[in-house]
Amino acid sequence: MGDVALAPGVWGVLATPFAGPELEVDRASLTRLAGHLETAGATGLTVLGVFGEAARLSVAERRAVLAAVVDAVALPLVVGATSLATAPLLDEVRMAQDVAGDRLAAVMVQVHSPSADLLRAHLEAVHAATGAAVVVQDYPVASGVRIGGEDLVRAIDGLPFVAAVKAESQPTAAAVAMLTARLEVPVFGGLGGLGLLDELAVGAAGAMTGFSFPEGLVACTRAFAEEGFAAARDAFLPYLPLIAFEQQPGIGLAIRKECMVARGLIAGAAVRPPSPGMPAALREQVTAQVGAVGGRA
């Protein structure tokens, strides 16, 4: 495992809060949320990820969001890149390097092709041009690209600048098991932590995801590292209904933001179109679910 490898634990994926009729970035809420993740025990933060609605931010907004997080916390940062093609991706990586400086642990690059050879060449080109360490994100729902496990291993194996793999191709526990057996880089789960317990059991280094109670993800990963499966299961059980509630397809982002509002972590739950808002019929359930876990921050 190379020196660039991400430390194990929870790398919290930050939401981007919006405010007002123009849905402008709410810097005060963003700062409060980042600070809470640091206090909750996150190993590091992931900024401008899919959950951060990075694809719906202008270049100036991306810079502003990243700069706000750099100022708010002392944690190492993984910065997401949304482009699948190499040339525009390089611009995103350079922006991250410019704003985050030595706080940048890695950039997160999505699998952009089902071809092992094309993906490997893409990753090598990114590193050659920028020198950045890379987290490889396998998330077919976001990228539209599905790669076979053997091809993913062949694309990554032996690349010293790969800091981690984020495995979000379902079934995730099976994917994590295969990757950890074949690669000498840490593998992190995602998808709101829904499969975290099983992913840890087959070798995951932790979670890289968003959840309105990051304390639950931290408790689970720490318990697993210190005492094993049974302790991690006990630590995780109180949070599982809320994790499942937040991870509903299509509306999960809106639900999670509503839960963060209920906790007092952000001021508003707006999402940028075309993401759908949360159904009004579920608002009482937000109160019930958050209250059952522990209420406000």
PDB file of C-alpha atoms in Angstrom:
ATOM      1  CA  MET A   1       0.000   0.000   0.000  1.00  0.00           C
ATOM      2  CA  GLY A   2       1.493   3.304  -1.079  1.00  0.00           C
ATOM      3  CA  ASP A   3       2.067   6.459   0.948  1.00  0.00           C
ATOM      4  CA  VAL A   4      -0.921   8.115  -0.751  1.00  0.00           C
ATOM      5  CA  ALA A   5      -3.392   5.572   0.648  1.00  0.00           C
ATOM      6  CA  LEU A   6      -6.332   7.146   2.478  1.00  0.00           C
ATOM      7  CA  ALA A   7      -6.558   6.526   6.196  1.00  0.00           C
ATOM      8  CA  PRO A   8      -9.351   4.181   7.294  1.00  0.00           C
ATOM      9  CA  GLY A   9     -12.557   5.408   8.881  1.00  0.00           C
ATOM     10  CA  VAL A  10     -15.356   7.676   7.703  1.00  0.00           C
ATOM     11  CA  TRP A  11     -14.748  10.187   4.939  1.00  0.00           C
ATOM     12  CA  GLY A  12     -17.927  12.214   5.159  1.00  0.00           C
ATOM     13  CA  VAL A  13     -19.401  13.407   1.869  1.00  0.00           C
ATOM     14  CA  LEU A  14     -20.594  16.981   2.294  1.00  0.00           C
ATOM     15  CA  ALA A  15     -23.962  18.195   1.090  1.00  0.00           C
ATOM     16  CA  THR A  16     -24.084  21.636  -0.507  1.00  0.00           C
ATOM     17  CA  PRO A  17     -26.778  23.680   1.271  1.00  0.00           C
ATOM     18  CA  PHE A  18     -28.717  26.261  -0.734  1.00  0.00           C
ATOM     19  CA  ALA A  19     -30.730  29.289   0.369  1.00  0.00           C
ATOM     20  CA  GLY A  20     -33.181  31.817  -1.061  1.00  0.00           C
ATOM     21  CA  PRO A  21     -35.249  31.877  -4.250  1.00  0.00           C
ATOM     22  CA  GLU A  22     -32.104  31.727  -6.408  1.00  0.00           C
ATOM     23  CA  LEU A  23     -30.804  28.675  -4.523  1.00  0.00           C
ATOM     24  CA  GLU A  24     -27.476  30.293  -3.761  1.00  0.00           C
ATOM     25  CA  VAL A  25     -24.811  28.373  -1.841  1.00  0.00           C
ATOM     26  CA  ASP A  26     -25.425  28.807   1.891  1.00  0.00           C
ATOM     27  CA  ARG A  27     -21.881  29.220   3.201  1.00  0.00           C
ATOM     28  CA  ALA A  28     -22.916  29.489   6.854  1.00  0.00           C
ATOM     29  CA  SER A  29     -24.742  26.144   6.718  1.00  0.00           C
ATOM     30  CA  LEU A  30     -21.895  24.555   4.778  1.00  0.00           C
ATOM     31  CA  THR A  31     -19.399  25.675   7.416  1.00  0.00           C
ATOM     32  CA  ARG A  32     -21.616  24.393  10.243  1.00  0.00           C
ATOM     33  CA  LEU A  33     -22.070  21.021   8.548  1.00  0.00           C
ATOM     34  CA  ALA A  34     -18.349  20.587   7.892  1.00  0.00           C
ATOM     35  CA  GLY A  35     -17.583  21.447  11.496  1.00  0.00           C
ATOM     36  CA  HIS A  36     -20.097  18.899  12.742  1.00  0.00           C
ATOM     37  CA  LEU A  37     -18.511  16.161  10.644  1.00  0.00           C
ATOM     38  CA  GLU A  38     -15.110  17.008  12.088  1.00  0.00           C
ATOM     39  CA  THR A  39     -16.495  16.949  15.646  1.00  0.00           C
ATOM     40  CA  ALA A  40     -18.315  13.670  14.949  1.00  0.00           C
ATOM     41  CA  GLY A  41     -14.995  11.963  14.254  1.00  0.00           C
ATOM     42  CA  ALA A  42     -14.673  11.927  10.475  1.00  0.00           C
ATOM     43  CA  THR A  43     -11.234  10.922   9.208  1.00  0.00           C
ATOM     44  CA  GLY A  44     -11.584  13.346   6.322  1.00  0.00           C
ATOM     45  CA  LEU A  45     -14.169  15.040   4.132  1.00  0.00           C
ATOM     46  CA  THR A  46     -15.218  14.517   0.550  1.00  0.00           C
ATOM     47  CA  VAL A  47     -16.206  17.800  -1.104  1.00  0.00           C
ATOM     48  CA  LEU A  48     -17.981  18.296  -4.448  1.00  0.00           C
ATOM     49  CA  GLY A  49     -19.128  14.700  -4.656  1.00  0.00           C
ATOM     50  CA  VAL A  50     -22.326  13.433  -6.253  1.00  0.00           C
ATOM     51  CA  PHE A  51     -24.212  14.056  -2.992  1.00  0.00           C
ATOM     52  CA  GLY A  52     -22.751  17.564  -2.948  1.00  0.00           C
ATOM     53  CA  GLU A  53     -24.594  18.301  -6.212  1.00  0.00           C
ATOM     54  CA  ALA A  54     -21.284  19.295  -7.799  1.00  0.00           C
ATOM     55  CA  ALA A  55     -22.675  18.759 -11.292  1.00  0.00           C
ATOM     56  CA  ARG A  56     -25.207  21.529 -10.572  1.00  0.00           C
ATOM     57  CA  LEU A  57     -22.617  24.080  -9.408  1.00  0.00           C
ATOM     58  CA  SER A  58     -20.834  26.634 -11.551  1.00  0.00           C
ATOM     59  CA  VAL A  59     -17.038  26.669 -11.605  1.00  0.00           C
ATOM     60  CA  ALA A  60     -17.061  29.743  -9.354  1.00  0.00           C
ATOM     61  CA  GLU A  61     -19.431  28.033  -6.921  1.00  0.00           C
ATOM     62  CA  ARG A  62     -17.243  24.949  -6.782  1.00  0.00           C
ATOM     63  CA  ARG A  63     -14.245  27.075  -5.887  1.00  0.00           C
ATOM     64  CA  ALA A  64     -16.253  28.926  -3.233  1.00  0.00           C
ATOM     65  CA  VAL A  65     -17.578  25.699  -1.671  1.00  0.00           C
ATOM     66  CA  LEU A  66     -14.121  24.156  -1.498  1.00  0.00           C
ATOM     67  CA  ALA A  67     -12.566  27.341  -0.107  1.00  0.00           C
ATOM     68  CA  ALA A  68     -15.237  27.527   2.601  1.00  0.00           C
ATOM     69  CA  VAL A  69     -14.527  23.950   3.689  1.00  0.00           C
ATOM     70  CA  VAL A  70     -10.766  24.529   3.714  1.00  0.00           C
ATOM     71  CA  ASP A  71     -11.332  27.482   6.042  1.00  0.00           C
ATOM     72  CA  ALA A  72     -13.848  25.651   8.245  1.00  0.00           C
ATOM     73  CA  VAL A  73     -12.000  22.458   9.198  1.00  0.00           C
ATOM     74  CA  ALA A  74      -8.508  21.022   9.520  1.00  0.00           C
ATOM     75  CA  LEU A  75      -9.326  17.616   8.013  1.00  0.00           C
ATOM     76  CA  PRO A  76      -7.745  16.198   4.844  1.00  0.00           C
ATOM     77  CA  LEU A  77      -9.980  16.498   1.786  1.00  0.00           C
ATOM     78  CA  VAL A  78     -10.955  14.356  -1.169  1.00  0.00           C
ATOM     79  CA  VAL A  79     -12.389  16.529  -3.933  1.00  0.00           C
ATOM     80  CA  GLY A  80     -14.807  15.074  -6.454  1.00  0.00           C
ATOM     81  CA  ALA A  81     -14.554  15.615 -10.201  1.00  0.00           C
ATOM     82  CA  THR A  82     -17.658  15.271 -12.349  1.00  0.00           C
ATOM     83  CA  SER A  83     -16.209  15.126 -15.873  1.00  0.00           C
ATOM     84  CA  LEU A  84     -15.790  11.731 -17.502  1.00  0.00           C
ATOM     85  CA  ALA A  85     -13.518  12.900 -20.332  1.00  0.00           C
ATOM     86  CA  THR A  86      -9.853  13.504 -19.545  1.00  0.00           C
ATOM     87  CA  ALA A  87      -9.402  17.089 -20.803  1.00  0.00           C
ATOM     88  CA  PRO A  88     -12.178  18.771 -18.755  1.00  0.00           C
ATOM     89  CA  LEU A  89     -11.350  16.557 -15.789  1.00  0.00           C
ATOM     90  CA  LEU A  90      -7.855  18.026 -15.680  1.00  0.00           C
ATOM     91  CA  ASP A  91      -9.336  21.496 -15.239  1.00  0.00           C
ATOM     92  CA  GLU A  92     -11.323  20.244 -12.227  1.00  0.00           C
ATOM     93  CA  VAL A  93      -8.254  18.616 -10.685  1.00  0.00           C
ATOM     94  CA  ARG A  94      -6.156  21.748 -11.102  1.00  0.00           C
ATOM     95  CA  MET A  95      -8.865  23.857  -9.497  1.00  0.00           C
ATOM     96  CA  ALA A  96      -8.929  21.487  -6.517  1.00  0.00           C
ATOM     97  CA  GLN A  97      -5.151  21.694  -6.200  1.00  0.00           C
ATOM     98  CA  ASP A  98      -5.207  25.474  -6.450  1.00  0.00           C
ATOM     99  CA  VAL A  99      -7.852  25.948  -3.750  1.00  0.00           C
ATOM    100  CA  ALA A 100      -7.087  23.083  -1.350  1.00  0.00           C
ATOM    101  CA  GLY A 101      -3.292  23.057  -1.630  1.00  0.00           C
ATOM    102  CA  ASP A 102      -1.634  20.587   0.722  1.00  0.00           C
ATOM    103  CA  ARG A 103      -5.020  19.772   2.290  1.00  0.00           C
ATOM    104  CA  LEU A 104      -5.884  17.793  -0.852  1.00  0.00           C
ATOM    105  CA  ALA A 105      -5.521  14.091  -0.073  1.00  0.00           C
ATOM    106  CA  ALA A 106      -6.819  12.967  -3.482  1.00  0.00           C
ATOM    107  CA  VAL A 107      -9.238  13.752  -6.279  1.00  0.00           C
ATOM    108  CA  MET A 108     -12.136  11.379  -6.858  1.00  0.00           C
ATOM    109  CA  VAL A 109     -12.386  10.253 -10.468  1.00  0.00           C
ATOM    110  CA  GLN A 110     -15.341   8.250 -11.753  1.00  0.00           C
ATOM    111  CA  VAL A 111     -14.963   5.093 -13.787  1.00  0.00           C
ATOM    112  CA  HIS A 112     -15.519   6.455 -17.290  1.00  0.00           C
ATOM    113  CA  SER A 113     -15.302   3.322 -19.439  1.00  0.00           C
ATOM    114  CA  PRO A 114     -16.000  -0.419 -19.157  1.00  0.00           C
ATOM    115  CA  SER A 115     -12.620  -1.007 -20.801  1.00  0.00           C
ATOM    116  CA  ALA A 116      -9.767  -1.717 -18.385  1.00  0.00           C
ATOM    117  CA  ASP A 117      -7.212  -0.367 -20.847  1.00  0.00           C
ATOM    118  CA  LEU A 118      -9.077   2.891 -21.469  1.00  0.00           C
ATOM    119  CA  LEU A 119      -9.703   3.466 -17.758  1.00  0.00           C
ATOM    120  CA  ARG A 120      -6.086   2.775 -16.840  1.00  0.00           C
ATOM    121  CA  ALA A 121      -4.860   5.179 -19.529  1.00  0.00           C
ATOM    122  CA  HIS A 122      -7.319   7.813 -18.263  1.00  0.00           C
ATOM    123  CA  LEU A 123      -6.101   7.497 -14.672  1.00  0.00           C
ATOM    124  CA  GLU A 124      -2.456   7.581 -15.755  1.00  0.00           C
ATOM    125  CA  ALA A 125      -3.099  10.695 -17.858  1.00  0.00           C
ATOM    126  CA  VAL A 126      -4.726  12.492 -14.929  1.00  0.00           C
ATOM    127  CA  HIS A 127      -1.827  11.734 -12.619  1.00  0.00           C
ATOM    128  CA  ALA A 128       0.841  12.467 -15.230  1.00  0.00           C
ATOM    129  CA  ALA A 129      -0.628  15.891 -15.945  1.00  0.00           C
ATOM    130  CA  THR A 130      -1.335  16.936 -12.360  1.00  0.00           C
ATOM    131  CA  GLY A 131       0.584  14.719  -9.942  1.00  0.00           C
ATOM    132  CA  ALA A 132      -2.613  14.203  -7.960  1.00  0.00           C
ATOM    133  CA  ALA A 133      -3.445  11.076  -6.013  1.00  0.00           C
ATOM    134  CA  VAL A 134      -6.686   9.513  -7.203  1.00  0.00           C
ATOM    135  CA  VAL A 135      -9.685   7.849  -5.597  1.00  0.00           C
ATOM    136  CA  VAL A 136     -11.415   5.694  -8.203  1.00  0.00           C
ATOM    137  CA  GLN A 137     -15.197   5.858  -7.829  1.00  0.00           C
ATOM    138  CA  ASP A 138     -17.186   2.967  -9.283  1.00  0.00           C
ATOM    139  CA  TYR A 139     -20.736   4.348  -9.180  1.00  0.00           C
ATOM    140  CA  PRO A 140     -22.751   3.243 -12.219  1.00  0.00           C
ATOM    141  CA  VAL A 141     -25.905   5.092 -11.113  1.00  0.00           C
ATOM    142  CA  ALA A 142     -24.054   8.413 -11.369  1.00  0.00           C
ATOM    143  CA  SER A 143     -21.659   7.741 -14.246  1.00  0.00           C
ATOM    144  CA  GLY A 144     -23.841   5.527 -16.434  1.00  0.00           C
ATOM    145  CA  VAL A 145     -20.806   3.257 -16.828  1.00  0.00           C
ATOM    146  CA  ARG A 146     -20.680  -0.321 -15.580  1.00  0.00           C
ATOM    147  CA  ILE A 147     -17.334  -2.094 -15.477  1.00  0.00           C
ATOM    148  CA  GLY A 148     -16.707  -5.736 -14.622  1.00  0.00           C
ATOM    149  CA  GLY A 149     -14.846  -6.503 -11.437  1.00  0.00           C
ATOM    150  CA  GLU A 150     -11.918  -8.141 -13.191  1.00  0.00           C
ATOM    151  CA  ASP A 151     -11.584  -5.181 -15.545  1.00  0.00           C
ATOM    152  CA  LEU A 152     -11.647  -2.730 -12.637  1.00  0.00           C
ATOM    153  CA  VAL A 153      -8.868  -4.645 -10.902  1.00  0.00           C
ATOM    154  CA  ARG A 154      -6.815  -4.746 -14.101  1.00  0.00           C
ATOM    155  CA  ALA A 155      -7.257  -0.991 -14.576  1.00  0.00           C
ATOM    156  CA  ILE A 156      -6.053  -0.136 -11.052  1.00  0.00           C
ATOM    157  CA  ASP A 157      -3.613  -2.854 -10.026  1.00  0.00           C
ATOM    158  CA  GLY A 158      -0.094  -1.561  -9.502  1.00  0.00           C
ATOM    159  CA  LEU A 159      -0.840   2.144  -9.957  1.00  0.00           C
ATOM    160  CA  PRO A 160       1.045   3.783  -7.052  1.00  0.00           C
ATOM    161  CA  PHE A 161      -0.973   7.014  -7.155  1.00  0.00           C
ATOM    162  CA  VAL A 162      -4.353   5.352  -6.470  1.00  0.00           C
ATOM    163  CA  ALA A 163      -5.276   6.322  -2.921  1.00  0.00           C
ATOM    164  CA  ALA A 164      -8.467   4.264  -2.633  1.00  0.00           C
ATOM    165  CA  VAL A 165     -11.401   2.754  -4.449  1.00  0.00           C
ATOM    166  CA  LYS A 166     -14.946   3.793  -3.655  1.00  0.00           C
ATOM    167  CA  ALA A 167     -17.092   0.753  -4.424  1.00  0.00           C
ATOM    168  CA  GLU A 168     -20.715   1.649  -5.159  1.00  0.00           C
ATOM    169  CA  SER A 169     -21.603  -0.950  -7.765  1.00  0.00           C
ATOM    170  CA  GLN A 170     -24.213  -3.232  -6.263  1.00  0.00           C
ATOM    171  CA  PRO A 171     -24.046  -5.710  -4.619  1.00  0.00           C
ATOM    172  CA  THR A 172     -21.448  -3.653  -2.807  1.00  0.00           C
ATOM    173  CA  ALA A 173     -20.291  -6.180  -0.215  1.00  0.00           C
ATOM    174  CA  ALA A 174     -19.426  -8.672  -2.948  1.00  0.00           C
ATOM    175  CA  ALA A 175     -17.602  -5.946  -4.878  1.00  0.00           C
ATOM    176  CA  VAL A 176     -15.649  -4.895  -1.793  1.00  0.00           C
ATOM    177  CA  ALA A 177     -14.695  -8.500  -1.043  1.00  0.00           C
ATOM    178  CA  MET A 178     -13.323  -9.023  -4.526  1.00  0.00           C
ATOM    179  CA  LEU A 179     -11.442  -5.724  -4.624  1.00  0.00           C
ATOM    180  CA  THR A 180      -9.861  -6.054  -1.179  1.00  0.00           C
ATOM    181  CA  ALA A 181      -8.676  -9.556  -2.054  1.00  0.00           C
ATOM    182  CA  ARG A 182      -7.027  -8.402  -5.268  1.00  0.00           C
ATOM    183  CA  LEU A 183      -5.785  -4.863  -4.650  1.00  0.00           C
ATOM    184  CA  GLU A 184      -3.337  -3.323  -2.182  1.00  0.00           C
ATOM    185  CA  VAL A 185      -5.316  -0.098  -1.792  1.00  0.00           C
ATOM    186  CA  PRO A 186      -8.080   0.697   0.713  1.00  0.00           C
ATOM    187  CA  VAL A 187     -11.643   0.161  -0.460  1.00  0.00           C
ATOM    188  CA  PHE A 188     -14.479   2.272   0.928  1.00  0.00           C
ATOM    189  CA  GLY A 189     -18.220   1.724   0.758  1.00  0.00           C
ATOM    190  CA  GLY A 190     -20.755   4.423  -0.034  1.00  0.00           C
ATOM    191  CA  LEU A 191     -24.486   4.535  -0.772  1.00  0.00           C
ATOM    192  CA  GLY A 192     -25.405   6.225   2.482  1.00  0.00           C
ATOM    193  CA  GLY A 193     -23.815   3.493   4.571  1.00  0.00           C
ATOM    194  CA  LEU A 194     -26.581   1.032   3.776  1.00  0.00           C
ATOM    195  CA  GLY A 195     -24.164  -1.893   3.359  1.00  0.00           C
ATOM    196  CA  LEU A 196     -21.461  -0.660   5.740  1.00  0.00           C
ATOM    197  CA  LEU A 197     -21.575  -3.497   8.258  1.00  0.00           C
ATOM    198  CA  ASP A 198     -21.212  -6.198   5.613  1.00  0.00           C
ATOM    199  CA  GLU A 199     -18.618  -4.164   3.721  1.00  0.00           C
ATOM    200  CA  LEU A 200     -16.472  -3.897   6.843  1.00  0.00           C
ATOM    201  CA  ALA A 201     -16.837  -7.626   7.396  1.00  0.00           C
ATOM    202  CA  VAL A 202     -15.292  -8.357   3.988  1.00  0.00           C
ATOM    203  CA  GLY A 203     -12.417  -5.910   4.275  1.00  0.00           C
ATOM    204  CA  ALA A 204     -13.631  -2.353   3.650  1.00  0.00           C
ATOM    205  CA  ALA A 205     -11.488   0.399   5.158  1.00  0.00           C
ATOM    206  CA  GLY A 206     -14.601   2.348   6.113  1.00  0.00           C
ATOM    207  CA  ALA A 207     -17.253   4.531   4.519  1.00  0.00           C
ATOM    208  CA  MET A 208     -17.089   7.461   2.138  1.00  0.00           C
ATOM    209  CA  THR A 209     -20.629   8.731   2.093  1.00  0.00           C
ATOM    210  CA  GLY A 210     -23.183  11.181   3.428  1.00  0.00           C
ATOM    211  CA  PHE A 211     -25.635  10.529   6.246  1.00  0.00           C
ATOM    212  CA  SER A 212     -27.500  12.942   8.515  1.00  0.00           C
ATOM    213  CA  PHE A 213     -25.998  11.190  11.564  1.00  0.00           C
ATOM    214  CA  PRO A 214     -22.331  10.668  10.654  1.00  0.00           C
ATOM    215  CA  GLU A 215     -21.826   9.708  14.295  1.00  0.00           C
ATOM    216  CA  GLY A 216     -23.494   6.385  13.468  1.00  0.00           C
ATOM    217  CA  LEU A 217     -21.050   5.599  10.686  1.00  0.00           C
ATOM    218  CA  VAL A 218     -18.122   6.546  12.920  1.00  0.00           C
ATOM    219  CA  ALA A 219     -19.436   4.414  15.797  1.00  0.00           C
ATOM    220  CA  CYS A 220     -19.824   1.396  13.529  1.00  0.00           C
ATOM    221  CA  THR A 221     -16.377   1.634  11.943  1.00  0.00           C
ATOM    222  CA  ARG A 222     -14.637   2.242  15.264  1.00  0.00           C
ATOM    223  CA  ALA A 223     -16.447  -0.600  16.966  1.00  0.00           C
ATOM    224  CA  PHE A 224     -15.543  -2.965  14.144  1.00  0.00           C
ATOM    225  CA  ALA A 225     -11.857  -1.977  14.302  1.00  0.00           C
ATOM    226  CA  GLU A 226     -11.695  -2.309  18.080  1.00  0.00           C
ATOM    227  CA  GLU A 227     -14.051  -5.196  18.909  1.00  0.00           C
ATOM    228  CA  GLY A 228     -15.282  -6.826  15.699  1.00  0.00           C
ATOM    229  CA  PHE A 229     -18.561  -7.594  14.018  1.00  0.00           C
ATOM    230  CA  ALA A 230     -20.860  -8.048  17.013  1.00  0.00           C
ATOM    231  CA  ALA A 231     -19.881  -4.728  18.569  1.00  0.00           C
ATOM    232  CA  ALA A 232     -20.158  -2.933  15.228  1.00  0.00           C
ATOM    233  CA  ARG A 233     -23.616  -4.398  14.680  1.00  0.00           C
ATOM    234  CA  ASP A 234     -24.780  -3.206  18.084  1.00  0.00           C
ATOM    235  CA  ALA A 235     -23.412   0.280  17.435  1.00  0.00           C
ATOM    236  CA  PHE A 236     -25.051   0.454  14.007  1.00  0.00           C
ATOM    237  CA  LEU A 237     -28.518  -0.933  14.735  1.00  0.00           C
ATOM    238  CA  PRO A 238     -30.078   2.313  16.058  1.00  0.00           C
ATOM    239  CA  TYR A 239     -29.250   4.102  12.808  1.00  0.00           C
ATOM    240  CA  LEU A 240     -30.315   1.522  10.233  1.00  0.00           C
ATOM    241  CA  PRO A 241     -33.979   2.559   9.842  1.00  0.00           C
ATOM    242  CA  LEU A 242     -32.917   6.143   9.160  1.00  0.00           C
ATOM    243  CA  ILE A 243     -30.192   5.043   6.742  1.00  0.00           C
ATOM    244  CA  ALA A 244     -32.765   3.030   4.797  1.00  0.00           C
ATOM    245  CA  PHE A 245     -35.189   5.975   4.894  1.00  0.00           C
ATOM    246  CA  GLU A 246     -32.567   8.340   3.481  1.00  0.00           C
ATOM    247  CA  GLN A 247     -31.388   5.955   0.791  1.00  0.00           C
ATOM    248  CA  GLN A 248     -34.642   5.866  -1.207  1.00  0.00           C
ATOM    249  CA  PRO A 249     -33.945   6.019  -4.957  1.00  0.00           C
ATOM    250  CA  GLY A 250     -34.564   9.353  -6.597  1.00  0.00           C
ATOM    251  CA  ILE A 251     -35.507  11.292  -3.468  1.00  0.00           C
ATOM    252  CA  GLY A 252     -32.679  10.284  -1.142  1.00  0.00           C
ATOM    253  CA  LEU A 253     -30.806  13.566  -1.504  1.00  0.00           C
ATOM    254  CA  ALA A 254     -33.870  15.637  -0.621  1.00  0.00           C
ATOM    255  CA  ILE A 255     -34.725  13.391   2.333  1.00  0.00           C
ATOM    256  CA  ARG A 256     -31.215  13.575   3.742  1.00  0.00           C
ATOM    257  CA  LYS A 257     -31.196  17.353   3.525  1.00  0.00           C
ATOM    258  CA  GLU A 258     -34.564  17.473   5.325  1.00  0.00           C
ATOM    259  CA  CYS A 259     -33.093  15.286   8.060  1.00  0.00           C
ATOM    260  CA  MET A 260     -30.121  17.631   8.366  1.00  0.00           C
ATOM    261  CA  VAL A 261     -32.502  20.565   8.724  1.00  0.00           C
ATOM    262  CA  ALA A 262     -34.371  18.670  11.445  1.00  0.00           C
ATOM    263  CA  ARG A 263     -31.047  18.235  13.265  1.00  0.00           C
ATOM    264  CA  GLY A 264     -30.175  21.912  12.954  1.00  0.00           C
ATOM    265  CA  LEU A 265     -27.122  21.177  10.812  1.00  0.00           C
ATOM    266  CA  ILE A 266     -28.237  23.234   7.800  1.00  0.00           C
ATOM    267  CA  ALA A 267     -30.856  25.967   7.436  1.00  0.00           C
ATOM    268  CA  GLY A 268     -32.696  24.773   4.334  1.00  0.00           C
ATOM    269  CA  ALA A 269     -33.335  21.522   2.488  1.00  0.00           C
ATOM    270  CA  ALA A 270     -33.553  22.851  -1.077  1.00  0.00           C
ATOM    271  CA  VAL A 271     -32.077  20.781  -3.897  1.00  0.00           C
ATOM    272  CA  ARG A 272     -31.262  22.148  -7.320  1.00  0.00           C
ATOM    273  CA  PRO A 273     -33.352  21.002 -10.279  1.00  0.00           C
ATOM    274  CA  PRO A 274     -33.723  18.578 -11.844  1.00  0.00           C
ATOM    275  CA  SER A 275     -33.326  16.732  -8.537  1.00  0.00           C
ATOM    276  CA  PRO A 276     -36.808  16.111  -7.106  1.00  0.00           C
ATOM    277  CA  GLY A 277     -37.795  17.566  -3.747  1.00  0.00           C
ATOM    278  CA  MET A 278     -39.016  15.436  -0.890  1.00  0.00           C
ATOM    279  CA  PRO A 279     -42.653  14.303  -1.065  1.00  0.00           C
ATOM    280  CA  ALA A 280     -44.817  16.231   1.392  1.00  0.00           C
ATOM    281  CA  ALA A 281     -46.321  12.965   2.585  1.00  0.00           C
ATOM    282  CA  LEU A 282     -42.985  12.013   4.179  1.00  0.00           C
ATOM    283  CA  ARG A 283     -42.409  15.172   6.237  1.00  0.00           C
ATOM    284  CA  GLU A 284     -43.894  13.743   9.429  1.00  0.00           C
ATOM    285  CA  GLN A 285     -41.740  10.676   8.947  1.00  0.00           C
ATOM    286  CA  VAL A 286     -38.607  12.860   8.894  1.00  0.00           C
ATOM    287  CA  THR A 287     -39.518  14.151  12.336  1.00  0.00           C
ATOM    288  CA  ALA A 288     -40.239  10.648  13.593  1.00  0.00           C
ATOM    289  CA  GLN A 289     -37.064   9.087  12.174  1.00  0.00           C
ATOM    290  CA  VAL A 290     -34.696  11.824  13.329  1.00  0.00           C
ATOM    291  CA  GLY A 291     -36.356  12.008  16.716  1.00  0.00           C
ATOM    292  CA  ALA A 292     -36.024   8.270  17.196  1.00  0.00           C
ATOM    293  CA  VAL A 293     -32.265   8.435  16.653  1.00  0.00           C
ATOM    294  CA  GLY A 294     -31.557  11.466  18.759  1.00  0.00           C
ATOM    295  CA  GLY A 295     -32.952  14.715  17.421  1.00  0.00           C
ATOM    296  CA  ARG A 296     -30.950  17.873  17.064  1.00  0.00           C
ATOM    297  CA  ALA A 297     -27.179  18.165  16.916  1.00  0.00           C
TER     298      ALA A 297
END
